[in-house]
mmCIF file of C-alpha atoms in Angstrom:
data_model
loop_
_atom_site.group_PDB
_atom_site.id
_atom_site.type_symbol
_atom_site.label_atom_id
_atom_site.label_comp_id
_atom_site.label_asym_id
_atom_site.label_seq_id
_atom_site.Cartn_x
_atom_site.Cartn_y
_atom_site.Cartn_z
ATOM 1 C CA MET A 127 -19.540 -61.696 11.702
ATOM 2 C CA GLY A 128 -18.389 -60.901 15.210
ATOM 3 C CA GLY A 129 -16.585 -63.261 17.543
ATOM 4 C CA ASP A 130 -19.797 -63.884 19.425
ATOM 5 C CA ILE A 131 -20.996 -65.825 16.409
ATOM 6 C CA TYR A 132 -17.731 -66.727 14.661
ATOM 7 C CA VAL A 133 -16.257 -68.962 17.387
ATOM 8 C CA PRO A 134 -19.282 -71.310 17.594
ATOM 9 C CA ALA A 135 -19.691 -71.221 13.774
ATOM 10 C CA VAL A 136 -16.135 -72.381 13.206
ATOM 11 C CA ALA A 137 -15.395 -74.445 16.273
ATOM 12 C CA GLY A 138 -18.799 -75.468 17.612
ATOM 13 C CA ASP A 139 -20.891 -74.813 20.630
ATOM 14 C CA THR A 140 -18.779 -76.954 22.940
ATOM 15 C CA VAL A 141 -15.677 -74.911 22.195
ATOM 16 C CA GLU A 142 -17.730 -71.728 22.630
ATOM 17 C CA ARG A 143 -18.881 -72.832 26.054
ATOM 18 C CA GLN A 144 -15.435 -74.069 27.184
ATOM 19 C CA ILE A 145 -13.033 -71.476 25.822
ATOM 20 C CA GLY A 146 -14.935 -69.016 23.638
ATOM 21 C CA ASP A 147 -13.861 -65.941 25.651
ATOM 22 C CA GLU A 148 -10.220 -67.074 25.629
ATOM 23 C CA VAL A 149 -10.285 -67.628 21.824
ATOM 24 C CA ARG A 150 -11.731 -64.107 21.365
ATOM 25 C CA ASP A 151 -9.127 -62.595 23.706
ATOM 26 C CA GLU A 152 -6.286 -64.342 21.850
ATOM 27 C CA TRP A 153 -7.722 -63.240 18.463
ATOM 28 C CA GLU A 154 -7.791 -59.655 19.689
ATOM 29 C CA LYS A 155 -4.184 -59.920 20.917
ATOM 30 C CA GLN A 156 -2.997 -61.359 17.599
ATOM 31 C CA PHE A 157 -5.030 -58.870 15.502
ATOM 32 C CA GLU A 158 -3.709 -55.872 17.438
ATOM 33 C CA GLY A 159 -0.182 -56.999 16.600
ATOM 34 C CA MET A 160 -1.093 -56.694 12.886
ATOM 35 C CA LEU A 161 -3.368 -53.667 13.057
ATOM 36 C CA ASP A 162 -0.833 -51.307 11.502
ATOM 37 C CA GLU A 163 -0.586 -53.654 8.463
ATOM 38 C CA VAL A 164 -4.253 -53.263 7.592
ATOM 39 C CA ALA A 165 -4.835 -50.924 4.646
ATOM 40 C CA ALA A 166 -7.964 -48.942 3.848
ATOM 41 C CA PHE A 167 -10.099 -50.035 0.950
ATOM 42 C CA ALA A 168 -9.077 -47.954 -2.072
ATOM 43 C CA GLY A 169 -11.711 -45.374 -2.724
ATOM 44 C CA ALA A 170 -13.481 -45.712 0.645
ATOM 45 C CA HIS A 171 -12.806 -42.133 1.719
ATOM 46 C CA ASP A 172 -13.998 -40.746 -1.622
ATOM 47 C CA PHE A 173 -17.093 -42.937 -1.489
ATOM 48 C CA VAL A 174 -18.096 -41.587 1.928
ATOM 49 C CA ALA A 175 -17.308 -38.048 0.753
ATOM 50 C CA ALA A 176 -19.534 -38.516 -2.301
ATOM 51 C CA LEU A 177 -22.427 -39.726 -0.155
ATOM 52 C CA LYS A 178 -22.049 -36.739 2.146
ATOM 53 C CA GLU A 179 -21.902 -34.369 -0.907
ATOM 54 C CA ARG A 180 -25.266 -35.821 -1.968
ATOM 55 C CA GLY A 181 -26.716 -35.071 1.465
ATOM 56 C CA HIS A 182 -26.797 -38.596 2.793
ATOM 57 C CA THR A 183 -26.419 -39.548 6.481
ATOM 58 C CA VAL A 184 -23.575 -42.048 6.765
ATOM 59 C CA VAL A 185 -23.425 -44.480 9.697
ATOM 60 C CA LEU A 186 -20.862 -47.305 9.788
ATOM 61 C CA ALA A 187 -21.992 -50.631 11.320
ATOM 62 C CA SER A 188 -19.016 -52.742 12.374
ATOM 63 C CA SER A 189 -18.883 -56.007 14.228
ATOM 64 C CA SER A 190 -15.539 -54.899 15.608
ATOM 65 C CA ILE A 191 -14.799 -53.728 19.119
ATOM 66 C CA ALA A 192 -14.920 -49.983 19.652
ATOM 67 C CA LYS A 193 -11.163 -49.345 19.699
ATOM 68 C CA HIS A 194 -10.734 -51.152 16.369
ATOM 69 C CA ALA A 195 -13.629 -49.224 14.810
ATOM 70 C CA GLU A 196 -12.054 -45.937 15.964
ATOM 71 C CA HIS A 197 -8.745 -47.029 14.385
ATOM 72 C CA PHE A 198 -10.449 -47.810 11.082
ATOM 73 C CA VAL A 199 -12.478 -44.591 11.046
ATOM 74 C CA ASP A 200 -9.202 -42.776 11.348
ATOM 75 C CA LEU A 201 -7.440 -45.027 8.833
ATOM 76 C CA LEU A 202 -10.122 -44.160 6.300
ATOM 77 C CA GLY A 203 -9.919 -40.462 7.183
ATOM 78 C CA VAL A 204 -13.699 -40.223 7.541
ATOM 79 C CA ARG A 205 -14.067 -39.124 11.165
ATOM 80 C CA ASP A 206 -15.298 -35.678 10.090
ATOM 81 C CA LEU A 207 -17.527 -37.186 7.313
ATOM 82 C CA VAL A 208 -19.475 -39.958 9.024
ATOM 83 C CA ASP A 209 -22.409 -39.110 11.211
ATOM 84 C CA ALA A 210 -21.884 -42.055 13.610
ATOM 85 C CA TRP A 211 -20.822 -45.651 13.854
ATOM 86 C CA THR A 212 -21.851 -48.743 15.779
ATOM 87 C CA THR A 213 -19.745 -51.626 17.082
ATOM 88 C CA LYS A 214 -20.276 -54.947 18.754
ATOM 89 C CA ASP A 215 -20.091 -53.058 22.070
ATOM 90 C CA ASP A 216 -23.440 -51.350 21.237
ATOM 91 C CA VAL A 217 -25.412 -54.578 20.723
ATOM 92 C CA ASP A 218 -26.220 -58.009 22.080
ATOM 93 C CA ALA A 219 -25.442 -59.865 18.804
ATOM 94 C CA THR A 220 -23.390 -59.043 15.728
ATOM 95 C CA LYS A 221 -24.076 -59.675 12.069
ATOM 96 C CA PRO A 222 -25.798 -61.718 10.652
ATOM 97 C CA GLU A 223 -28.212 -60.701 13.356
ATOM 98 C CA PRO A 224 -29.881 -57.342 12.667
ATOM 99 C CA ASP A 225 -28.781 -55.613 15.900
ATOM 100 C CA LEU A 226 -25.876 -53.589 14.464
ATOM 101 C CA VAL A 227 -27.930 -52.480 11.502
ATOM 102 C CA GLN A 228 -30.820 -51.511 13.732
ATOM 103 C CA ALA A 229 -28.457 -49.589 15.969
ATOM 104 C CA ALA A 230 -27.075 -47.819 12.925
ATOM 105 C CA ILE A 231 -30.598 -46.953 11.779
ATOM 106 C CA GLY A 232 -31.271 -45.544 15.231
ATOM 107 C CA LYS A 233 -28.180 -43.379 15.089
ATOM 108 C CA ALA A 234 -29.120 -42.223 11.562
ATOM 109 C CA GLY A 235 -32.544 -41.222 12.795
ATOM 110 C CA THR A 236 -34.269 -42.742 9.756
ATOM 111 C CA SER A 237 -35.201 -46.094 8.363
ATOM 112 C CA ASP A 238 -34.860 -44.810 4.805
ATOM 113 C CA ALA A 239 -31.500 -46.435 4.480
ATOM 114 C CA VAL A 240 -29.379 -48.826 2.353
ATOM 115 C CA MET A 241 -26.679 -51.133 3.543
ATOM 116 C CA VAL A 242 -23.365 -51.260 1.700
ATOM 117 C CA GLY A 243 -21.500 -54.477 2.606
ATOM 118 C CA ASP A 244 -19.105 -57.089 1.399
ATOM 119 C CA THR A 245 -20.208 -60.322 3.072
ATOM 120 C CA PRO A 246 -23.321 -62.453 3.069
ATOM 121 C CA TRP A 247 -23.629 -61.602 6.803
ATOM 122 C CA ASP A 248 -23.986 -57.934 5.895
ATOM 123 C CA VAL A 249 -26.723 -58.784 3.391
ATOM 124 C CA GLU A 250 -28.543 -60.983 5.866
ATOM 125 C CA ALA A 251 -28.315 -58.520 8.762
ATOM 126 C CA ALA A 252 -29.687 -55.755 6.510
ATOM 127 C CA ARG A 253 -32.530 -57.964 5.237
ATOM 128 C CA LYS A 254 -33.496 -58.855 8.853
ATOM 129 C CA ALA A 255 -33.555 -55.163 9.643
ATOM 130 C CA GLY A 256 -35.735 -54.394 6.646
ATOM 131 C CA LEU A 257 -33.047 -52.792 4.456
ATOM 132 C CA ARG A 258 -31.790 -53.490 0.979
ATOM 133 C CA THR A 259 -28.074 -54.016 0.314
ATOM 134 C CA ILE A 260 -25.605 -53.002 -2.333
ATOM 135 C CA ALA A 261 -22.494 -55.155 -2.149
ATOM 136 C CA VAL A 262 -18.856 -54.726 -3.044
ATOM 137 C CA LEU A 263 -16.271 -57.449 -3.575
ATOM 138 C CA THR A 264 -13.704 -55.854 -1.229
ATOM 139 C CA GLY A 265 -13.913 -58.660 1.301
ATOM 140 C CA GLY A 266 -12.303 -60.996 -1.206
ATOM 141 C CA ALA A 267 -13.867 -64.144 0.245
ATOM 142 C CA TYR A 268 -17.229 -64.047 -1.496
ATOM 143 C CA SER A 269 -18.239 -64.055 -5.128
ATOM 144 C CA SER A 270 -20.735 -61.793 -6.801
ATOM 145 C CA ALA A 271 -23.049 -64.801 -7.158
ATOM 146 C CA GLU A 272 -22.936 -65.561 -3.407
ATOM 147 C CA LEU A 273 -23.746 -61.941 -2.593
ATOM 148 C CA ARG A 274 -26.582 -61.791 -5.096
ATOM 149 C CA ASP A 275 -27.941 -65.204 -3.947
ATOM 150 C CA GLY A 276 -27.949 -63.726 -0.422
ATOM 151 C CA GLY A 277 -30.093 -60.907 -1.617
ATOM 152 C CA ALA A 278 -27.789 -58.061 -2.672
ATOM 153 C CA LEU A 279 -29.511 -55.795 -5.198
ATOM 154 C CA ALA A 280 -26.266 -55.061 -7.033
ATOM 155 C CA VAL A 281 -22.601 -56.047 -6.679
ATOM 156 C CA TYR A 282 -19.665 -53.836 -7.616
ATOM 157 C CA GLU A 283 -16.000 -54.836 -8.000
ATOM 158 C CA SER A 284 -14.812 -52.182 -5.560
ATOM 159 C CA VAL A 285 -15.793 -49.249 -3.434
ATOM 160 C CA GLY A 286 -14.283 -47.035 -6.089
ATOM 161 C CA GLU A 287 -16.479 -48.514 -8.777
ATOM 162 C CA LEU A 288 -19.532 -48.049 -6.616
ATOM 163 C CA LYS A 289 -18.623 -44.393 -6.026
ATOM 164 C CA ASP A 290 -18.056 -43.855 -9.746
ATOM 165 C CA ARG A 291 -21.433 -45.439 -10.562
ATOM 166 C CA LEU A 292 -23.334 -44.091 -7.603
ATOM 167 C CA ASP A 293 -25.952 -42.408 -9.772
ATOM 168 C CA GLU A 294 -26.556 -45.695 -11.608
ATOM 169 C CA THR A 295 -27.234 -47.825 -8.517
ATOM 170 C CA PRO A 296 -30.625 -49.563 -8.293
ATOM 171 C CA LEU A 297 -31.551 -47.149 -5.499
ATOM 172 C CA SER A 298 -30.595 -43.862 -7.098
#
């Protein structure tokens, strides 16, 4: 969920109208101070590599701003593996709206796609865009039941487990 939706969801529409931009600016300032502390999900690079080895197009759909997405693409070491990525800067609304997923589909050049996500907002955005979702518990804030209740076809403990069981996924 991007700041365009998060601020009113947490603090209400009045706060959004009065100081929403200032809240987002302060969040960005605080987050940038901690950016070097963020670690890549274990197995993420290998997962993307496995998808590419199987001939899949890989497009990342992030609610982040472009410079943060660039940082994370490099952190994961997937710049030469992914075909493209989208950010909040590419769309009018972030997840759970379908805009980011639709932009990713456009960059992939096909609607024959599957979303991999770790939040109910990922699952909802994919559903609204007409895609199915496989979920992982890497976000830490949501249970397997919450992700399944939201519509995820399958839920894996980690990105590494998903990679190891890629041929067993419901979509393989």
